[in-house]
Short mmCIF file of C-alpha atoms in Angstrom, two decimals:
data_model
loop_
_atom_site.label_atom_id
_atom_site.label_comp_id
_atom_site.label_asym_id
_atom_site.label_seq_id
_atom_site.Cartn_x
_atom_site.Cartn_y
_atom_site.Cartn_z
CA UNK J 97 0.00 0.00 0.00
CA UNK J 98 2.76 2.59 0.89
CA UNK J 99 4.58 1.91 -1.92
CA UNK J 100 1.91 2.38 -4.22
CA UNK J 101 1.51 5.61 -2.47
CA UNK J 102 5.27 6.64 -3.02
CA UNK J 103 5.09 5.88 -6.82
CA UNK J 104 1.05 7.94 -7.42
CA UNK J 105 2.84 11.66 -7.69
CA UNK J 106 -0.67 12.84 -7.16
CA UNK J 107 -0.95 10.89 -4.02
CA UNK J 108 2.26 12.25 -2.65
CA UNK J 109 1.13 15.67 -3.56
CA UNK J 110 -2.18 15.45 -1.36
CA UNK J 111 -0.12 14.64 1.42
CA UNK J 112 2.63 17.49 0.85
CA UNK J 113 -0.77 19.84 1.11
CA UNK J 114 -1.91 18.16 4.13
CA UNK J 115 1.35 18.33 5.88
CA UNK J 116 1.65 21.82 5.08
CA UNK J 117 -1.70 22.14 5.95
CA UNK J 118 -0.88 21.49 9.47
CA UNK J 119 2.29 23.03 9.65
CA UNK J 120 0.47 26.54 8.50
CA UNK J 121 -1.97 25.38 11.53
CA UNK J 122 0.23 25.26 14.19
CA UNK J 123 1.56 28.80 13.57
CA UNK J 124 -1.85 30.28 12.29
CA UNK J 125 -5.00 27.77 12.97
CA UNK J 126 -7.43 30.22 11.23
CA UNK J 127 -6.00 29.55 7.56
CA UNK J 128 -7.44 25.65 7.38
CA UNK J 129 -10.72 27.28 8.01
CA UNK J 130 -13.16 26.62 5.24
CA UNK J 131 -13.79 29.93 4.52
CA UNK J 132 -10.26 30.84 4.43
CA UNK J 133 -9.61 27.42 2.44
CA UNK J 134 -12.12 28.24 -0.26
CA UNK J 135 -10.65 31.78 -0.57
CA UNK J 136 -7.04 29.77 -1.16
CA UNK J 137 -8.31 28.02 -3.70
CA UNK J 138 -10.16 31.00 -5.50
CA UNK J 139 -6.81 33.30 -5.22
CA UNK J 140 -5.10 29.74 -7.14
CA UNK J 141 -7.94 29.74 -9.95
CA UNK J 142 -6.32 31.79 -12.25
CA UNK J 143 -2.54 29.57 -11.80
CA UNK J 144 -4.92 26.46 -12.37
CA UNK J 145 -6.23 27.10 -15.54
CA UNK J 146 -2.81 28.84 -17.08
CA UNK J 147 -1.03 25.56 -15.71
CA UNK J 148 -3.45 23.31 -17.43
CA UNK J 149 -3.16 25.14 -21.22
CA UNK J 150 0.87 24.53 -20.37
CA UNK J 151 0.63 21.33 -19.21
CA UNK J 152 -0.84 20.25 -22.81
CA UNK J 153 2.48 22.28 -24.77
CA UNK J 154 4.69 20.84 -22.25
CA UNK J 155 3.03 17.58 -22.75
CA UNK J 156 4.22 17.40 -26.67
CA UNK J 157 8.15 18.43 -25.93
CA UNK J 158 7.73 22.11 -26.28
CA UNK J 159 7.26 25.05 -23.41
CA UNK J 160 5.44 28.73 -23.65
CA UNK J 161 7.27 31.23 -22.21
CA UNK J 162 4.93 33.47 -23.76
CA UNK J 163 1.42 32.76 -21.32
CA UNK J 164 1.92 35.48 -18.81
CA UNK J 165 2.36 38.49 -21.68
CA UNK J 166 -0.24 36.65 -23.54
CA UNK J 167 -2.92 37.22 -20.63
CA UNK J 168 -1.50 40.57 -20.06
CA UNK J 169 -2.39 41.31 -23.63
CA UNK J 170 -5.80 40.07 -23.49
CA UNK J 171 -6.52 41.72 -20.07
CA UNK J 172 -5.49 45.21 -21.45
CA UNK J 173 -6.98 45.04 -24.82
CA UNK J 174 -10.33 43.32 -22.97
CA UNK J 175 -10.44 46.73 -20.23
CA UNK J 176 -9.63 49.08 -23.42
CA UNK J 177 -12.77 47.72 -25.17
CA UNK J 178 -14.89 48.16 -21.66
CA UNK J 179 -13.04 51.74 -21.41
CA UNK J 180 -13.85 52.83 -24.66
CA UNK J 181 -17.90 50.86 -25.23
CA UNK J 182 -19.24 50.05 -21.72
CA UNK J 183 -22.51 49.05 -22.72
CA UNK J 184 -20.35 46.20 -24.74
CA UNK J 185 -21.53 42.63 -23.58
CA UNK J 186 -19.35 41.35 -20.80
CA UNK J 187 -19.41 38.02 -22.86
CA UNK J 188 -18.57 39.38 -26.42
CA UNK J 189 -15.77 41.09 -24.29
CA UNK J 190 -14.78 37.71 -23.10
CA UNK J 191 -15.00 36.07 -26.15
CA UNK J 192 -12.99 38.84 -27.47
CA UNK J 193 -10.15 38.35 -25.24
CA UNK J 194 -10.48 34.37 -25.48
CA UNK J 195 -9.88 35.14 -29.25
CA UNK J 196 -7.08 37.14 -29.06
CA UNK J 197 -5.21 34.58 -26.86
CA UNK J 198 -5.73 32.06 -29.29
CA UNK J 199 -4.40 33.89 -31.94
CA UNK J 200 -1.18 34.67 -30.05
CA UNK J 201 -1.15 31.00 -29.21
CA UNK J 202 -1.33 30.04 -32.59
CA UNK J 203 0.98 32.50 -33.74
CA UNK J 204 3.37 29.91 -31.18
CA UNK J 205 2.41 27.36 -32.87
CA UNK J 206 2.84 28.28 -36.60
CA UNK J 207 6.42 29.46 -35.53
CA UNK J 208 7.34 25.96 -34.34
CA UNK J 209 5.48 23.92 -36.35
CA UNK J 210 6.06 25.65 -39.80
CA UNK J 211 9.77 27.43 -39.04
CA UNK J 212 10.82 24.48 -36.87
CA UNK J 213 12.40 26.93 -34.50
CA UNK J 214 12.75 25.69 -30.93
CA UNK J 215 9.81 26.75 -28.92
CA UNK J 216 11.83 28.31 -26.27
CA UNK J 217 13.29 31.14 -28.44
CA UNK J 218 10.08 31.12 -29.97
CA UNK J 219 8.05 31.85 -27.12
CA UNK J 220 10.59 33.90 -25.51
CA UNK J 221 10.33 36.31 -28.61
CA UNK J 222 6.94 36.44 -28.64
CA UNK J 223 6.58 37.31 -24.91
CA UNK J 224 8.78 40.45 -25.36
CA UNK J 225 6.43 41.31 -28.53
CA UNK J 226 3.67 41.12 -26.82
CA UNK J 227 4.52 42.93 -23.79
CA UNK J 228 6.28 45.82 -26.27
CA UNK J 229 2.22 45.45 -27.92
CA UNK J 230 1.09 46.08 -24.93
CA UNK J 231 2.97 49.48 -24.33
CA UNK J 232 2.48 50.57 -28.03
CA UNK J 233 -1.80 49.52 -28.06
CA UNK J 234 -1.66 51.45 -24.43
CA UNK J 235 0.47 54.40 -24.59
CA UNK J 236 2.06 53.25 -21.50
CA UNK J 237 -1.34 54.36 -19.96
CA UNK J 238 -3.16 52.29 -17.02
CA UNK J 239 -6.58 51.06 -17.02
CA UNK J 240 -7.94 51.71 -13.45
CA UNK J 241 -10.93 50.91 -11.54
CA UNK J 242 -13.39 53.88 -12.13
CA UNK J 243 -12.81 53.46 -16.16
CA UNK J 244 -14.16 50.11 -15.77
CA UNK J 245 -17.70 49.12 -15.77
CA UNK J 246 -19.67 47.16 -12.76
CA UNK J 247 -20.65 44.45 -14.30
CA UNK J 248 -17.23 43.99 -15.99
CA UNK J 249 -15.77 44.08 -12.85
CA UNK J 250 -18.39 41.73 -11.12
CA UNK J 251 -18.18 38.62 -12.88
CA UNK J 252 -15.49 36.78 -11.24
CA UNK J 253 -16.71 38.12 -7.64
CA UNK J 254 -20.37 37.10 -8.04
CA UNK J 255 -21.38 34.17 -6.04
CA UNK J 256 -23.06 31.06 -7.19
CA UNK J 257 -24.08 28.36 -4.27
CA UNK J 258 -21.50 30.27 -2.09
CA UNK J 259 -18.54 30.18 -3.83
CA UNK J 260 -17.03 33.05 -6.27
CA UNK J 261 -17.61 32.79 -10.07
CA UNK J 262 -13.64 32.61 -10.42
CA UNK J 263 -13.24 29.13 -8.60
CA UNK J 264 -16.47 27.41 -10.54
CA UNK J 265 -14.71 28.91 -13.83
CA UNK J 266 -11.61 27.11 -12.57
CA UNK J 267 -13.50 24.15 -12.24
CA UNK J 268 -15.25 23.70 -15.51
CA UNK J 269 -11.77 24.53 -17.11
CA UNK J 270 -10.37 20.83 -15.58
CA UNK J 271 -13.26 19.45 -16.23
CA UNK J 272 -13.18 20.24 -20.11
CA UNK J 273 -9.50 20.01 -20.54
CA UNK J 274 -9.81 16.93 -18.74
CA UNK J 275 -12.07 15.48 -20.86
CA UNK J 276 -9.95 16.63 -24.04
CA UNK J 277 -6.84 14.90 -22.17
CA UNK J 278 -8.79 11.58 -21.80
CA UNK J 279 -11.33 11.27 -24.27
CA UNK J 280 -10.19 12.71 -27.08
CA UNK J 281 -7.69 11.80 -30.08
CA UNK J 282 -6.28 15.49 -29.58
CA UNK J 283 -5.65 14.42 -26.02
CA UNK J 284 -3.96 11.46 -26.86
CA UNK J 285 -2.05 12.69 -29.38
CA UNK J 286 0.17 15.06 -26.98
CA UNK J 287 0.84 12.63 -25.12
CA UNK J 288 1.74 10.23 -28.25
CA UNK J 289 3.98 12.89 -29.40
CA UNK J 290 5.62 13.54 -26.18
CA UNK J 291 6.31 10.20 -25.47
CA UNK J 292 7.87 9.41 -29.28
CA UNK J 293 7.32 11.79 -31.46
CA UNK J 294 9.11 9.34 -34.38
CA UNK J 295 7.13 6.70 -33.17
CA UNK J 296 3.61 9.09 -33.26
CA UNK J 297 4.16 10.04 -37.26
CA UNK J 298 4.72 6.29 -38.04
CA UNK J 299 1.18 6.34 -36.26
CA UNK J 300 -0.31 8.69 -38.66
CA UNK J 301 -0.09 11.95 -36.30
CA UNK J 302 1.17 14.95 -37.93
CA UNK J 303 3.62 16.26 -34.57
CA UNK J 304 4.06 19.92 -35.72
CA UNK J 305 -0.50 19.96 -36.27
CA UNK J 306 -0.27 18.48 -32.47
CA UNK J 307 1.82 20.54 -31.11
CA UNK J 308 0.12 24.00 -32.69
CA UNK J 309 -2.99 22.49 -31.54
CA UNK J 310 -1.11 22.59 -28.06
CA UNK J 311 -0.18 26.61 -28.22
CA UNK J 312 -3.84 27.20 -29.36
CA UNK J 313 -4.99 25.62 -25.91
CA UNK J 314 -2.65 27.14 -23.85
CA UNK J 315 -3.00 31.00 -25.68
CA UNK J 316 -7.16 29.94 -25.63
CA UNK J 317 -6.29 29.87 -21.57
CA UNK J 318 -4.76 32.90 -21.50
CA UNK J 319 -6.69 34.61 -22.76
CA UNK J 320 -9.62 33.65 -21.00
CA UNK J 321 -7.13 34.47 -17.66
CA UNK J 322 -6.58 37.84 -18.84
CA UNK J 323 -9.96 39.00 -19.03
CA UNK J 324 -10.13 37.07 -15.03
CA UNK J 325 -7.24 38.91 -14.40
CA UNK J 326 -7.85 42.45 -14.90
CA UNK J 327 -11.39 42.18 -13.90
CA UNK J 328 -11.02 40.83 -10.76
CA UNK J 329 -8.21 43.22 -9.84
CA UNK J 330 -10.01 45.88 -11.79
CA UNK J 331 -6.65 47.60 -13.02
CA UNK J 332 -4.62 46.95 -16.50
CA UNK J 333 -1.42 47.88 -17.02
CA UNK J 334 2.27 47.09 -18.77
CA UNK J 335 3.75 44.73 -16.30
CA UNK J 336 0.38 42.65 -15.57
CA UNK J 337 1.53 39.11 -14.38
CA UNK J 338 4.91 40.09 -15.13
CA UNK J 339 7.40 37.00 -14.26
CA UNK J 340 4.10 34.81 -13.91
CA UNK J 341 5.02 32.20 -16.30
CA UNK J 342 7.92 30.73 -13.96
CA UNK J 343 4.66 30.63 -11.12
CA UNK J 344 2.90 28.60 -14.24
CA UNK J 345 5.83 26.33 -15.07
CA UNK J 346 6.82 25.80 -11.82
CA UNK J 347 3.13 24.44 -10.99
CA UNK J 348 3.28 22.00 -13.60
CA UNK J 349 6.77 20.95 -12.73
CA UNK J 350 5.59 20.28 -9.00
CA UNK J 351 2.91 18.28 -10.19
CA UNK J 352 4.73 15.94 -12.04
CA UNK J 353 4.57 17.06 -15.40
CA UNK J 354 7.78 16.13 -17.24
CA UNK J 355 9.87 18.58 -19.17
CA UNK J 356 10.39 15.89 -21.50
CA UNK J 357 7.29 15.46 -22.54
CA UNK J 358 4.24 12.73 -22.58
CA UNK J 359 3.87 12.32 -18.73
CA UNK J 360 1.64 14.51 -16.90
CA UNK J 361 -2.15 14.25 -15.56
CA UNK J 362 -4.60 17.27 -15.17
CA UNK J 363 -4.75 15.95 -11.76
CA UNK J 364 -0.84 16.61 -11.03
CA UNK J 365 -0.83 20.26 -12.63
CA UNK J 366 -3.53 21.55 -10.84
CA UNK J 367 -2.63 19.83 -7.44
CA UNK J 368 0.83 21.54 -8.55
CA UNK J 369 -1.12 24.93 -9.01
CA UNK J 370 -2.28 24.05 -5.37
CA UNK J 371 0.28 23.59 -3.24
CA UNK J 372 2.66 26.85 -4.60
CA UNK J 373 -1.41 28.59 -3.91
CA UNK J 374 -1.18 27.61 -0.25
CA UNK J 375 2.39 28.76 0.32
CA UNK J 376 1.96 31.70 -1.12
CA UNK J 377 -0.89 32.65 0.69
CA UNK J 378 0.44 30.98 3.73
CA UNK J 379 4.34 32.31 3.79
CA UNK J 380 2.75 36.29 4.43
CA UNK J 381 0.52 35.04 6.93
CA UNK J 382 3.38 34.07 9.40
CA UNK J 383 5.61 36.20 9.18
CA UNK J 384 8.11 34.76 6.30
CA UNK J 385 9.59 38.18 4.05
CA UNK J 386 9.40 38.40 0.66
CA UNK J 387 12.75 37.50 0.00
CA UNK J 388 12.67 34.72 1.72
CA UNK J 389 9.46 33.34 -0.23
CA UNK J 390 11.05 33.59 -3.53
CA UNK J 391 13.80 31.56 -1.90
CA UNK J 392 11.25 28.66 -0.44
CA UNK J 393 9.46 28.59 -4.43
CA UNK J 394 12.79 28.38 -5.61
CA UNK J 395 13.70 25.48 -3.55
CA UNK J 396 10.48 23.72 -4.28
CA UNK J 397 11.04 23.86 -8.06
CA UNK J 398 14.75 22.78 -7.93
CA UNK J 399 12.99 19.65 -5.34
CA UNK J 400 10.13 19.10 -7.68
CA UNK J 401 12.43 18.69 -10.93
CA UNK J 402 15.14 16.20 -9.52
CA UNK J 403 12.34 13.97 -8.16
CA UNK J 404 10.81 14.02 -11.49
CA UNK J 405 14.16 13.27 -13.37
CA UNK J 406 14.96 10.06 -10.72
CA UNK J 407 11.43 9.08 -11.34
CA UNK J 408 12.43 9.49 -15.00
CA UNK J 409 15.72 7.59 -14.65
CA UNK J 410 14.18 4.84 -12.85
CA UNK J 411 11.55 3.93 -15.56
CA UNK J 412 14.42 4.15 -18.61
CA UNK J 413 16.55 1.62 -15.87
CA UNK J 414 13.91 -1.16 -15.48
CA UNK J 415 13.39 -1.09 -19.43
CA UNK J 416 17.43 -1.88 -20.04
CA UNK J 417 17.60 -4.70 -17.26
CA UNK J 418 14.31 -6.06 -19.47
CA UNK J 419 15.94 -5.61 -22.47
CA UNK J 420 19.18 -7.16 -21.32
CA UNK J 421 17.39 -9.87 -20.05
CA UNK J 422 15.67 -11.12 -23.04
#
């Protein structure tokens, strides 16, 4: 039984919560309150569904540097369109937004598919572009509060059955990537071409199609975040989420998605997303300084990558001693 346990990353991951969990407790027994809990989880939403649309790129051997300045995008060009037309449907505005993160995202995609240029210089282009699009659509300006319509602001604050409209967003986004992951030929084709992507075209799956289809998810994701984003903090600005995409990376690393490629669960990246939520909400609440927090994330990634790569090792060992022995 344990060792089942020790090999189910997710499983170990629901106990690294829960012992943090009661670590937070004995300095500060208010945070495991469900109120408090349910607000974790909401102030995570946003992490959850960026780390799912880069779970699926990093699933097919690539990465996107690019998601943070992608949502920032999408949040400033989705508060300029409230700004200027506030009578403007808050879901055309969404759709708006959702539309303009897929289009960066496929922008991604065409790069590496088409110009076979690795995806981390790709993406890291594209995320300085984007921000410098930013700065160039804004005039450098901010988008504040009292420029913003109510019910643009409301949406991811409103309640439904208690909770905020954020966290059930967050929700139906596992649920549907989810079922894309497991039930679809899409799904299975990341993880085809993650695993082997020689092996996947001798299969009939066209890697480069897969792995744009990837970067449409993930820029679909962010922009959907972006609109979240500068809603629910009702300001837009140049540096929005700036340096987020480590946060997003890092989540999916911790959950046990491998840089590699073709291993990874929805599960793992947003029980990932989870666990960096609750120390970041936990680290201010007793007393840790900044500083000091970037340190503790920092030493969580570097932890969460080398168990992945033994993990990693281990599997590619037990295949040569088969090999061998036949």
């Amino acid at each position: 039984m344990m060792a089942n346990i020790l090999k189910n990353r997710e499983l170990l991951l629901v106990a690294a919560i829960a012992v943090l969990l009661v670590l937070i407790t004995w300095r500060f027994p208010a945070f495991v309150a469900p109120s408090n809990l349910a607000r974790v989880y909401n102030d995570t939403s946003i992490l959850i569904i960026l780390a799912l649309g880069q779970m699926a790129v990093i699933l097919t051997r690539c990465i996107d540097l690019s998601m943070a300045a992608n949502l920032a995008l999408s949040g400033m060009m989705a508060a300029m369109l409230n700004a200027a037309y506030p009578g403007l449907p808050i879901p055309l505005i969404i759709l708006a937004a959702v539309m303009l993160g897929t289009l960066l995202g496929m922008i991604n995609g065409a790069l590496v598919w088409k110009l076979d240029i690795p995806p981390i210089v790709v993406t890291l282009g594209t995320l300085t572009i984007y921000r410098g699009l930013i700065f160039l659509l804004s005039d450098g300006k901010w988008i504040n509060a009292h420029q913003m319509s109510d019910a643009f602001k409301a949406l991811p604050r409103d309640e439904l059955a208690g909770f905020p409209v954020l966290s059930w967003l967050s929700l139906v986004m596992i649920g549907l990537v989810f079922l894309v992951m497991s039930r679809t030929a899409l799904g299975r084709a990341f993880y085809a071409v993650g695993g082997n992507p020689h092996a996947a075209v001798y299969t009939g799956i066209d890697v480069g199609r897969t792995r744009f289809f990837a970067y449409c998810l993930s820029g679909a994701l962010a922009g959907l975040s972006g609109y979240l984003w500068v809603s629910r903090y009702a300001v837009a600005y140049v540096d929005i989420a700036l340096g987020f995409e480590l946060d997003i990376i890092a989540a999916c690393v911790i959950g046990g998605i491998s840089i590699a490629g073709g291993i990874g669960t929805v599960a793992g990246a947003v029980l990932g997303a989870l666990f960096l939520g609750v120390i970041k909400n936990a680290l201010p609440v007793i007393n840790i300084s900044p500083f000091a927090q970037m340190a503790i994330s920092g030493m969580v990634i570097i932890i969460a990558v080398a168990v992945n790569a033994r993990a990693e090792r281990r599997k590619g060992r037990v295949i040569l001693r088969k090999a061998e022995a036949v």
